[in-house]
CSV table of C-alpha atoms and ligand atoms in Angstrom, one decimal:
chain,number,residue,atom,x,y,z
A,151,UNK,CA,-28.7,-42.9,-72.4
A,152,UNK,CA,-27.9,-39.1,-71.9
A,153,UNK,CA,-31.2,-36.6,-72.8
A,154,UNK,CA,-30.2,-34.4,-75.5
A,155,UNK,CA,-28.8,-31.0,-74.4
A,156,UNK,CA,-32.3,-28.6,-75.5
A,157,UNK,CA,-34.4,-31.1,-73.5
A,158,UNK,CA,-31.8,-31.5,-70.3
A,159,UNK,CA,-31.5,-27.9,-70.6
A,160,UNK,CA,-35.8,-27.5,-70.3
A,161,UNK,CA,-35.9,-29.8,-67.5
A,162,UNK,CA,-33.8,-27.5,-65.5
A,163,UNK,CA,-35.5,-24.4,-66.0
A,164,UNK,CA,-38.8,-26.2,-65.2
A,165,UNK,CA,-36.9,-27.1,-62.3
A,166,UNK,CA,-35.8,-23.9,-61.2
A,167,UNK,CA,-39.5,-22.3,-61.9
A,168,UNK,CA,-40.9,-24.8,-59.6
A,169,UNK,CA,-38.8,-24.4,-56.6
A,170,UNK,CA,-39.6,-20.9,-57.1
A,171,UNK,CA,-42.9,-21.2,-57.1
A,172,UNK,CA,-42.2,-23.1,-53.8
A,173,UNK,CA,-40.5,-21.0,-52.4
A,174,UNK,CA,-42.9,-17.7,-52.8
A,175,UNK,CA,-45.6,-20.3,-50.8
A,176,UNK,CA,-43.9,-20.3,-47.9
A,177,UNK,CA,-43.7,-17.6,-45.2
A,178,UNK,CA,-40.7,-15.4,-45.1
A,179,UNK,CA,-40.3,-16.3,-41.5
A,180,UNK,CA,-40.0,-20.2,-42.1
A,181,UNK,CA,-37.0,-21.4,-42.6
A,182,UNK,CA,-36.3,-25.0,-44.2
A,183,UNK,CA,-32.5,-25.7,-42.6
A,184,UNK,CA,-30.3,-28.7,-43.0
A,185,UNK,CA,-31.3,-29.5,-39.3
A,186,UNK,CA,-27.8,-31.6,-39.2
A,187,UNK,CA,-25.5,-28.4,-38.4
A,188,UNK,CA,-28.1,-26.0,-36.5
A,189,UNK,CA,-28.0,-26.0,-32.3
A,190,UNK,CA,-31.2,-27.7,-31.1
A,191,UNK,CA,-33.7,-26.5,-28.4
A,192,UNK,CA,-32.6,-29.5,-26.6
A,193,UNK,CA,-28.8,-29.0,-26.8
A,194,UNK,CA,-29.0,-25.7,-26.2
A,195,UNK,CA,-31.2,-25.7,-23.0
A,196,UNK,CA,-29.8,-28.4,-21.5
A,197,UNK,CA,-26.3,-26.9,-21.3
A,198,UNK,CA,-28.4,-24.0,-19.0
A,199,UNK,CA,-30.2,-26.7,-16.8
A,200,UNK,CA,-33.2,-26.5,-18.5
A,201,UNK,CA,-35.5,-29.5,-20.0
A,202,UNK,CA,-37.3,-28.5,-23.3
A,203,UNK,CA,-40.2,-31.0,-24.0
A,204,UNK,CA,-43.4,-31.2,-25.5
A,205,UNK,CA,-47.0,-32.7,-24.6
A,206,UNK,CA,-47.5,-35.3,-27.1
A,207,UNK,CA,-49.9,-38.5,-27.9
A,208,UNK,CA,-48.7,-42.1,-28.6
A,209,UNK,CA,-50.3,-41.9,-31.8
A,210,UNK,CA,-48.4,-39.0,-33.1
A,211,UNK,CA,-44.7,-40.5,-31.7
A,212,UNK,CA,-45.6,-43.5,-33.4
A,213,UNK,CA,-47.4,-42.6,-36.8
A,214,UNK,CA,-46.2,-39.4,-37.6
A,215,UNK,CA,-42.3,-39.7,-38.2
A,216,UNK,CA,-41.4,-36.1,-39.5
A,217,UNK,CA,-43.5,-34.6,-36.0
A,218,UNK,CA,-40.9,-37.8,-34.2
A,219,UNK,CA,-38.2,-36.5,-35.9
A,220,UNK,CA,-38.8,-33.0,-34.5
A,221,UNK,CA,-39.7,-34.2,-30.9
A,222,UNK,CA,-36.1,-36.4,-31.0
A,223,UNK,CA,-34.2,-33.1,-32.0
A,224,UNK,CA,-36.1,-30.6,-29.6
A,225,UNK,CA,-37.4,-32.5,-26.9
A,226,UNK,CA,-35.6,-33.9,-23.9
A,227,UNK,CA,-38.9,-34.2,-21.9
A,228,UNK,CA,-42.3,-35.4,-23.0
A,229,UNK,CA,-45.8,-34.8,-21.1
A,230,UNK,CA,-49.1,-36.7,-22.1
A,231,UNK,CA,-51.9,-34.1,-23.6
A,232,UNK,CA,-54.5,-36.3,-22.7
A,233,UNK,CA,-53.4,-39.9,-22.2
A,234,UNK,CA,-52.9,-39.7,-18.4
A,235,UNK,CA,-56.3,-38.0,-17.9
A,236,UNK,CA,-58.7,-39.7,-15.2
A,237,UNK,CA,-61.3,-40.3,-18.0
A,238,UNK,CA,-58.7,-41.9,-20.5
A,239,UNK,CA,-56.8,-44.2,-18.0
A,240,UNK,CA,-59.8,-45.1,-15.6
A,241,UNK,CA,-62.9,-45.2,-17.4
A,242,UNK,CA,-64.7,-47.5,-15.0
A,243,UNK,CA,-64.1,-48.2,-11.2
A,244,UNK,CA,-61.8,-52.1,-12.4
A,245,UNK,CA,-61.1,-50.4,-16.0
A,246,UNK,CA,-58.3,-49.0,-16.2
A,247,UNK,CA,-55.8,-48.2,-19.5
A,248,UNK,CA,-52.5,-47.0,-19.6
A,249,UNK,CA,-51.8,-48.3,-22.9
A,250,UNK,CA,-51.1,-44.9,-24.4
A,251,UNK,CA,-49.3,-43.3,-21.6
A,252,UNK,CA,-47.1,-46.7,-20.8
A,253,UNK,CA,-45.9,-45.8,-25.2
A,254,UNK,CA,-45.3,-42.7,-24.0
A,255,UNK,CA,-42.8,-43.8,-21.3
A,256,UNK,CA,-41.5,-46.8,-23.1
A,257,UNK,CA,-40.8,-44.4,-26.5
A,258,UNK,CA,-38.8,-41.7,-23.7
A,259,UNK,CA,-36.8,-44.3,-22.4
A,260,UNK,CA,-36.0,-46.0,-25.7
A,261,UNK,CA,-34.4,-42.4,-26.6
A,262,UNK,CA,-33.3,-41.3,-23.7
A,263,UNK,CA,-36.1,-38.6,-23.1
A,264,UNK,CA,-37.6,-37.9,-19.4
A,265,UNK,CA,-41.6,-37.6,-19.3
A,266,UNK,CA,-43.8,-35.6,-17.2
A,267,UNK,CA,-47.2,-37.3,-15.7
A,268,UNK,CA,-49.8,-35.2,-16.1
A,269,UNK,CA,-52.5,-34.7,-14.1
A,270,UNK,CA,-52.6,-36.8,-10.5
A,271,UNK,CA,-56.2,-34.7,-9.5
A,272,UNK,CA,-58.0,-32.0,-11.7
A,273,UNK,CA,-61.4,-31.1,-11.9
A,274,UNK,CA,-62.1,-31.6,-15.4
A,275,UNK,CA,-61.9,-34.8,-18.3
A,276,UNK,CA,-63.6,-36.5,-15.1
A,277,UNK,CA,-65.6,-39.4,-16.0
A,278,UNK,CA,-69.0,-40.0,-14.2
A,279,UNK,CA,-68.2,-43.0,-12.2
A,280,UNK,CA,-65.6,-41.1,-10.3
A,281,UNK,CA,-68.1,-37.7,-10.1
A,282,UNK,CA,-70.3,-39.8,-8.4
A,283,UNK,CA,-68.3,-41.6,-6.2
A,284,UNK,CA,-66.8,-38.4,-4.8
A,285,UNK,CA,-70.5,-37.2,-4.1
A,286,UNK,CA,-71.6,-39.9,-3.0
A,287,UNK,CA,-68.7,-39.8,0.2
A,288,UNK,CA,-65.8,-41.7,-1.2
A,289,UNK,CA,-63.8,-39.1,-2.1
A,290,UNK,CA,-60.5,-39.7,0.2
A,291,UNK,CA,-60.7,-43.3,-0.7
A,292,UNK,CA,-61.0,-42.3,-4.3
A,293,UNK,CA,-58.1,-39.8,-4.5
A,294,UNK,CA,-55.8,-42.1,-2.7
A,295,UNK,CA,-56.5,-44.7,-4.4
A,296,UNK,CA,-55.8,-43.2,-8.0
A,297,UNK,CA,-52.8,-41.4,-7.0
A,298,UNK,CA,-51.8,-44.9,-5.3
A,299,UNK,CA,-53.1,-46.7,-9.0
A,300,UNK,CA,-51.2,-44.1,-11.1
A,301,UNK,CA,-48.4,-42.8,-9.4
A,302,UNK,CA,-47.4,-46.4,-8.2
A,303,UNK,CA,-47.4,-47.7,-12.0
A,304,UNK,CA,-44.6,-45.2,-13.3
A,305,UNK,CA,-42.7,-44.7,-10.1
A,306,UNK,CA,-39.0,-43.6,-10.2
A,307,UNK,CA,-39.8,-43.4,-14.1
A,308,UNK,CA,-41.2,-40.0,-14.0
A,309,UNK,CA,-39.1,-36.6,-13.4
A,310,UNK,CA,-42.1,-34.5,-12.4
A,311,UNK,CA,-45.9,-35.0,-11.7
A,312,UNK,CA,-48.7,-32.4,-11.7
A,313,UNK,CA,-50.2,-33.4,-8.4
A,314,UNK,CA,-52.3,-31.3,-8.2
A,315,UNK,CA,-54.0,-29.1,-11.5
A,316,UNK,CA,-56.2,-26.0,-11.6
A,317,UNK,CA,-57.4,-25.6,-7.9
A,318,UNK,CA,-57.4,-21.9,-7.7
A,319,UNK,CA,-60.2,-19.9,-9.4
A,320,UNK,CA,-61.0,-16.8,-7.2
A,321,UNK,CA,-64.1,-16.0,-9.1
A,322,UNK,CA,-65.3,-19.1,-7.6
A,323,UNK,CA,-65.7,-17.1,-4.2
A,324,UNK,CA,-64.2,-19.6,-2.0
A,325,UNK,CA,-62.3,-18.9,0.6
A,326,UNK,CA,-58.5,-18.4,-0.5
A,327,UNK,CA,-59.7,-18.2,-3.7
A,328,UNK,CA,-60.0,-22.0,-4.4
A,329,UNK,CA,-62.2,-23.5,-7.2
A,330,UNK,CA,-65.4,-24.8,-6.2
A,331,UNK,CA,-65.1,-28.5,-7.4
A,332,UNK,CA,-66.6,-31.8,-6.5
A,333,UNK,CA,-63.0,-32.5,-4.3
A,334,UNK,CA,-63.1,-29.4,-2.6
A,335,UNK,CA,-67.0,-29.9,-1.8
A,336,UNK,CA,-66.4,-33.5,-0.8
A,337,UNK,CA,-63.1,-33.0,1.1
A,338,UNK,CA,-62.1,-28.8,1.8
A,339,UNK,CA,-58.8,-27.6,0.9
A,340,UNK,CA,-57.1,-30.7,2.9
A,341,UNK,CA,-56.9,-32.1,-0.5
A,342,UNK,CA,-54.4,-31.0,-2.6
A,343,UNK,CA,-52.4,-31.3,0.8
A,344,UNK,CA,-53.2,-35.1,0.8
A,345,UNK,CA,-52.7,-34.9,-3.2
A,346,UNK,CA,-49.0,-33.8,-2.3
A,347,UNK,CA,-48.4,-36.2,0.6
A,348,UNK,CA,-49.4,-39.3,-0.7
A,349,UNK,CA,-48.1,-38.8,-4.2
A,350,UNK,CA,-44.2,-38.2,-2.4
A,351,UNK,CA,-45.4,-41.3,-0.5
A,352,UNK,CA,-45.8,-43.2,-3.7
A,353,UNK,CA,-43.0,-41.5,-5.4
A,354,UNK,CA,-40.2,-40.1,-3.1
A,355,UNK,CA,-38.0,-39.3,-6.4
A,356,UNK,CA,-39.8,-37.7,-8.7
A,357,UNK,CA,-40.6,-33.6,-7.8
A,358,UNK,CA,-44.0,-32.8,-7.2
A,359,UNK,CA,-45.8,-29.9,-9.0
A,360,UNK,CA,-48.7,-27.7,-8.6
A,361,UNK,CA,-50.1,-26.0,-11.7
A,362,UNK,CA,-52.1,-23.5,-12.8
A,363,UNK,CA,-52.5,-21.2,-15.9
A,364,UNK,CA,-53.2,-17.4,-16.2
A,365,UNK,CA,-50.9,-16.4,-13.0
A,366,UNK,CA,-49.4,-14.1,-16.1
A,367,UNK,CA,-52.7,-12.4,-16.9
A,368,UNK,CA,-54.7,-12.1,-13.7
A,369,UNK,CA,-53.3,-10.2,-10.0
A,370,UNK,CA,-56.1,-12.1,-7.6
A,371,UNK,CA,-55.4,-15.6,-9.1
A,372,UNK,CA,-51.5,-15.0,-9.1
A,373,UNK,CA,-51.5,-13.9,-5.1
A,374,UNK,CA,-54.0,-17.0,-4.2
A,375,UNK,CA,-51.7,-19.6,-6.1
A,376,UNK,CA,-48.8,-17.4,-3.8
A,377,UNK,CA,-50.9,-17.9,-1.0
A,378,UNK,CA,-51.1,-22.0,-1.4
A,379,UNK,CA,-48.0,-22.7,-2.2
A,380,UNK,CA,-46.8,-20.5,1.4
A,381,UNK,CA,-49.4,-22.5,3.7
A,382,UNK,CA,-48.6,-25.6,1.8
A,383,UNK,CA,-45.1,-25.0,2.5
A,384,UNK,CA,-45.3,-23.6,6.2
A,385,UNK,CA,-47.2,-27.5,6.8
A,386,UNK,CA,-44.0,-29.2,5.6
A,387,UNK,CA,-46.4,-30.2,2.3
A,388,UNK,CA,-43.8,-32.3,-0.5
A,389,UNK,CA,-43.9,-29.1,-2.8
A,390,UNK,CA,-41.3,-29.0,-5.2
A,391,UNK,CA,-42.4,-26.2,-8.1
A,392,UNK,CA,-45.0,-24.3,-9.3
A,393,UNK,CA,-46.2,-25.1,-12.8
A,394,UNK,CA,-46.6,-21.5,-15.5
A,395,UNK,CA,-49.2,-23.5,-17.9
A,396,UNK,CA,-48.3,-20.0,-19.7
A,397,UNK,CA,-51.1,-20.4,-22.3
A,398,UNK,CA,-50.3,-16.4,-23.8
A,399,UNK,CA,-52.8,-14.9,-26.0
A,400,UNK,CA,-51.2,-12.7,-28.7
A,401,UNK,CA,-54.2,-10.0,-28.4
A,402,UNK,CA,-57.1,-10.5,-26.5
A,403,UNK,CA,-55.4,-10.1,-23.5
A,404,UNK,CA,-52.1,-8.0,-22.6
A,405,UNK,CA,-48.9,-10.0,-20.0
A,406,UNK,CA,-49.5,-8.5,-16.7
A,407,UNK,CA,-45.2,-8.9,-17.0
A,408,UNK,CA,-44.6,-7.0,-13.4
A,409,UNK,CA,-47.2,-9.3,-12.1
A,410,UNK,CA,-45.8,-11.8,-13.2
A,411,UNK,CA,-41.9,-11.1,-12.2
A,412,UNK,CA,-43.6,-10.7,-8.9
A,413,UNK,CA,-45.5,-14.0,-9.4
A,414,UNK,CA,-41.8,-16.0,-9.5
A,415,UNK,CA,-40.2,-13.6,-7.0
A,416,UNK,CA,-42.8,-14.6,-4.5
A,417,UNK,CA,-42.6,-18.2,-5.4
A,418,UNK,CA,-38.8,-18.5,-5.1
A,419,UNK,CA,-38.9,-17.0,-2.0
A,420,UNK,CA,-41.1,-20.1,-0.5
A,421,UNK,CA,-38.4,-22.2,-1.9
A,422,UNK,CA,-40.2,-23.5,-4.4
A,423,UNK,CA,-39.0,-23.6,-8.0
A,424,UNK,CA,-40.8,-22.5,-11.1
A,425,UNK,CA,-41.5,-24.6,-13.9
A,426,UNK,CA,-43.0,-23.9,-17.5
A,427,UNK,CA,-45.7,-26.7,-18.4
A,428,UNK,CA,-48.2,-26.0,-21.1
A,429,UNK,CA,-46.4,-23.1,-23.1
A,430,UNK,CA,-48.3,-21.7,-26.3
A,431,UNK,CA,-49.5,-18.7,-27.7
A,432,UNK,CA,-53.6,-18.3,-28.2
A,433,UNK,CA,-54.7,-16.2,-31.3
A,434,UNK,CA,-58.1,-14.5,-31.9
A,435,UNK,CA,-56.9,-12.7,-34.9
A,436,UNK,CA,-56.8,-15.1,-37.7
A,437,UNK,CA,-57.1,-12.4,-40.3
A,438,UNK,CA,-53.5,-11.2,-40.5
A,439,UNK,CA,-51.0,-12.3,-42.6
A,440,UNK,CA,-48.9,-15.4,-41.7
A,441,UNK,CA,-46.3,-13.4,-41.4
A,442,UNK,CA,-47.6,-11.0,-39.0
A,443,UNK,CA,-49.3,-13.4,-36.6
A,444,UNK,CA,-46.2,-15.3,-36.3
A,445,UNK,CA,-44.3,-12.1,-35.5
A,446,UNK,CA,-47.0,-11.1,-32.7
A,447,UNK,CA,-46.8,-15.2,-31.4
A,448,UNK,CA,-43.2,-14.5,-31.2
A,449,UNK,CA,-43.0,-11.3,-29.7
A,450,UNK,CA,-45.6,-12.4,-26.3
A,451,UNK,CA,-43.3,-15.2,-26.3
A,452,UNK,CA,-40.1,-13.2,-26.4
A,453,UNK,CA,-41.5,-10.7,-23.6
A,454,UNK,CA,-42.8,-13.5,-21.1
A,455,UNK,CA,-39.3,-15.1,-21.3
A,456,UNK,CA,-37.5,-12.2,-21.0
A,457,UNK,CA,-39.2,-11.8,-17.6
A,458,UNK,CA,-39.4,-15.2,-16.5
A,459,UNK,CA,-35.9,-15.8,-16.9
A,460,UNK,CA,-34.6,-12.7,-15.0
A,461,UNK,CA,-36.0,-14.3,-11.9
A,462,UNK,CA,-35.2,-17.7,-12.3
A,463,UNK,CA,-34.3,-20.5,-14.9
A,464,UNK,CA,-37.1,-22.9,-15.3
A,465,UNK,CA,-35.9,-26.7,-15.0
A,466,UNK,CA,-38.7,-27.6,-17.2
A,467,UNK,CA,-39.5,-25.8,-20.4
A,468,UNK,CA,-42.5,-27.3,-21.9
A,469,UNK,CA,-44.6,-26.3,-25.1
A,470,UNK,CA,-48.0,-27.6,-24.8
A,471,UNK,CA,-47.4,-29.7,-28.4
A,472,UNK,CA,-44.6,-29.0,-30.9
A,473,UNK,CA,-46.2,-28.4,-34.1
A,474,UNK,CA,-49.7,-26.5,-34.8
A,475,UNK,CA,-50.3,-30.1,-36.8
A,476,UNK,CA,-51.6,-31.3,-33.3
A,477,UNK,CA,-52.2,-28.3,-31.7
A,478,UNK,CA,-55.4,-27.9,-28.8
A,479,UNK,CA,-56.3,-24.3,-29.9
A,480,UNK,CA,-57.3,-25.2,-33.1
A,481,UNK,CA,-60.5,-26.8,-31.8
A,482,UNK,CA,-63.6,-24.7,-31.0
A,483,UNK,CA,-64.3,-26.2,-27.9
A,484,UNK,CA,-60.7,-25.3,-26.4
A,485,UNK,CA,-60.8,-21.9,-28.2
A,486,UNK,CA,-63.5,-19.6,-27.7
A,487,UNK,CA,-61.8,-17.1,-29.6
A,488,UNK,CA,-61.6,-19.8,-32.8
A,489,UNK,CA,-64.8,-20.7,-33.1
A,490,UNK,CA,-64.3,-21.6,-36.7
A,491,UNK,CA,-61.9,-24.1,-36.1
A,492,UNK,CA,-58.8,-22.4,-38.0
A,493,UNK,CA,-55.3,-23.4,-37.5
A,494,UNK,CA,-53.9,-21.8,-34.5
A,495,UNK,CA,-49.9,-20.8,-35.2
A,496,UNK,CA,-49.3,-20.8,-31.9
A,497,UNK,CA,-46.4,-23.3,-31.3
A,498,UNK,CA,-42.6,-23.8,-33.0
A,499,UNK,CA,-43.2,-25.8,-35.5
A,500,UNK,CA,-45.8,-25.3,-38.4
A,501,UNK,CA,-48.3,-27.4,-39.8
A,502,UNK,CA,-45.7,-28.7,-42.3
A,503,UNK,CA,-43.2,-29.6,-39.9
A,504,UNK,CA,-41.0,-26.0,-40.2
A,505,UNK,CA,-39.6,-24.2,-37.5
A,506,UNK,CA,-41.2,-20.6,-37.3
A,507,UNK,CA,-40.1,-17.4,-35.4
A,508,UNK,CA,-41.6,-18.5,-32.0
A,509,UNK,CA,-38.8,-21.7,-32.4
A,510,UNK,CA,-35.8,-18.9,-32.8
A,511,UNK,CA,-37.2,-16.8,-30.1
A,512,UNK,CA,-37.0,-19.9,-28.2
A,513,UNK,CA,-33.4,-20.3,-28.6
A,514,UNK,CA,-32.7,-16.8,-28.7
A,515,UNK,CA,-34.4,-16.2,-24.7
A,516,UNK,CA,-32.4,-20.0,-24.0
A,517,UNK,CA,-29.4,-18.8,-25.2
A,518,UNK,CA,-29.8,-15.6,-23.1
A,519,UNK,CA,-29.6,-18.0,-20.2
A,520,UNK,CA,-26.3,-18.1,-18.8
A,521,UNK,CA,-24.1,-21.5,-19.0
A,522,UNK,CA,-24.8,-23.6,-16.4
A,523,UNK,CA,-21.7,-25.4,-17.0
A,524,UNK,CA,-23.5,-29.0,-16.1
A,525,UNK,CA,-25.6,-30.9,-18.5
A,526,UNK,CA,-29.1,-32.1,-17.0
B,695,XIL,C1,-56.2,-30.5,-22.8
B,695,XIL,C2,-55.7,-31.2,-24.0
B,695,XIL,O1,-54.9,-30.3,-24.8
B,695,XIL,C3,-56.9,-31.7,-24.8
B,695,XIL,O2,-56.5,-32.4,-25.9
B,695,XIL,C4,-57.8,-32.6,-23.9
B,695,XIL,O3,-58.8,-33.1,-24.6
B,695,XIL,C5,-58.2,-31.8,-22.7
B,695,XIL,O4,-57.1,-31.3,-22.0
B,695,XIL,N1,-54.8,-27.3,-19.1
B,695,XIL,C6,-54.3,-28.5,-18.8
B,695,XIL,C7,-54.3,-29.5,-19.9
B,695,XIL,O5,-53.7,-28.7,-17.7
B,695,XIL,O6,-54.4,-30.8,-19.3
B,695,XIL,C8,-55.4,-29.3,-20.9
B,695,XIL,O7,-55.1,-30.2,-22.0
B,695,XIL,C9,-55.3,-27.9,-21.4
B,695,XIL,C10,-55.5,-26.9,-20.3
């Protein structure tokens, strides 16, 4: 039965005023696409060599299908935020569970995605059994062992592992800048060399990474991390890349950018490649419009790109989550400068699942990349 033409003509209107009213919500930098015609970040790094992925949980690949969605169009490599942590895979000495990091694989594999494991050793998300163990003189035993356990499980099924996480804290006072944690105490700097060895002994194929966040921001930590990787290399150490965690701030704290074109000069010219592993943007001014903060996000972003890719192109381009739905720097406890909890806009996708400016400077600074002419 057709609706009389006065009422069909009243729907529309009310139709109209609603998706205006819609519309006015949502940021002028957000756009809502038909995502079936536009380039992905996938398609578009990949044609430069690069691997775009994400750091994502089992839960949110399996429950949350618009952030899936997203991940399938973007991603071409996922990394575990937490599910391949000592404390979440081996909570007691015989209890081990890699339920939600064996998803993870089994999901990449299912869509043709590579994954990242992340981290072999790290200091922290340590739980006490092992603390103790390594005190208590079983620290060799212990780090063997777990690389042995975890490496050994996902061998030849991972592109890239983070052997070794966070060593380098010059503050610390250690000689060569190391951290002072309960590996070094227990074992000196011989163990992130034994990290290396053993995990290339484990896994010859996948390439082994060291990582380590605010090389960007900080001179001393930059020419330690320099200063491992070259004695790691001159020993013949199984050192593939340096991991950029390149967690930027938008205004706290300013891109030390020559430092940090001199950061991947020097580390190319160990042979060793550079790698992107943790990338978002940190806010402390939550008071701006959406607009603006997004603009700001975008702009650190577009800068620290800019340099990064004039001396080298990254094989791995990884945002530390997709969407500020999931993202870490919305919590207190990871973000001292959020201590009220707010949403942190600091990654490509919103909390609603739409790209935002830091997504199109992300395929603008790709697409600035030259062709690479193979597909990875
Ligand atoms: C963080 C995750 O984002 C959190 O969800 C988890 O609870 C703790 O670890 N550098 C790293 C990552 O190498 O492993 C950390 O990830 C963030 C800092």
């Amino acid at each position: 039965m057709s609706m009389p033409r006065r009422e069909f003509l009243g729907a529309c209107m009310a139709a109209a005023a609603s998706l205006a009213r819609a519309a006015e919500r949502m940021p002028l930098n957000t756009k809502v696409v038909s995502l079936a015609e536009e380039e992905t970040l996938r398609q578009a790094a990949q044609r430069r060599g690069i691997k775009v992925g994400a750091a994502v949980s089992s839960e949110q690949l399996l429950r949350d299908d618009s952030f899936k969605a997203a991940v399938l169009r973007d991603c071409a490599l996922l990394v575990p935020e937490w599910e391949l942590k000592w404390a979440t895979v081996c909570k007691g000495p015989l209890q081990n569970d890699f339920s939600g990091f064996d998803a993870i694989v089994r999901f990449a594999r299912e869509n043709g995605l590579a994954v990242r494991g992340h981290p072999l050793v790290w200091h922290a998300a340590m739980p006490d059994w092992a603390l103790n163990e390594i005190r208590n003189g079983n620290a060799a035993r212990l780090l063997d062992e777990h690389i042995r356990l975890v490496a050994g499980r996902y061998a030849t099924r991972v592109f890239s592992w983070d052997v070794v996480n966070e060593a380098i804290k010059p503050e610390d006072g250690m000689p060569g800048g190391l951290r002072d944690t309960p590996w070094l105490r227990a074992l000196g700097d011989g163990y992130i060399e034994r990290a290396f060895r053993i995990a290339h002994e484990v896994d010859p194929t996948a390439r082994l990474v060291y990582n380590d966040y605010n090389m960007e921001y900080e001179p001393a930590k930059a020419k330690a991390i320099v200063a491992l990787v070259k004695k790691l290399k001159d020993k013949g150490v199984p050192l593939h890349a340096v991991g950029m965690q390149s967690h930027l701030w938008t205004t706290r704290r300013k891109l030390d950018l020559p430092g940090l074109r001199d950061f991947c000069r020097a580390i190319v010219r160990e042979g060793v490649e550079v790698v992107i592993t943790e990338l978002d943007v940190r806010e402390s001014d939550f008071d701006s419009s959406a607009e603006e903060r997004d603009r700001r996000i975008a702009s650190v972003t577009g800068a620290y790109l800019d340099t990064v890719f004039a001396e080298c192109v990254p094989r791995e381009l990884v945002l530390w989550g997709l969407s500020d739905r999931y993202s870490w720097l919305s919590k207190p406890k990871f973000n001292p400068e959020n201590p009220q909890g707010l949403l942190n806009r600091g990654l490509p996708y919103d909390r609603e699942m739409r790209q935002k400016a830091l997504w199109q400077v992300l395929m603008d600074k790709i697409r600035s990349v030259p062709l690479s002419g193979k597909q990875i």
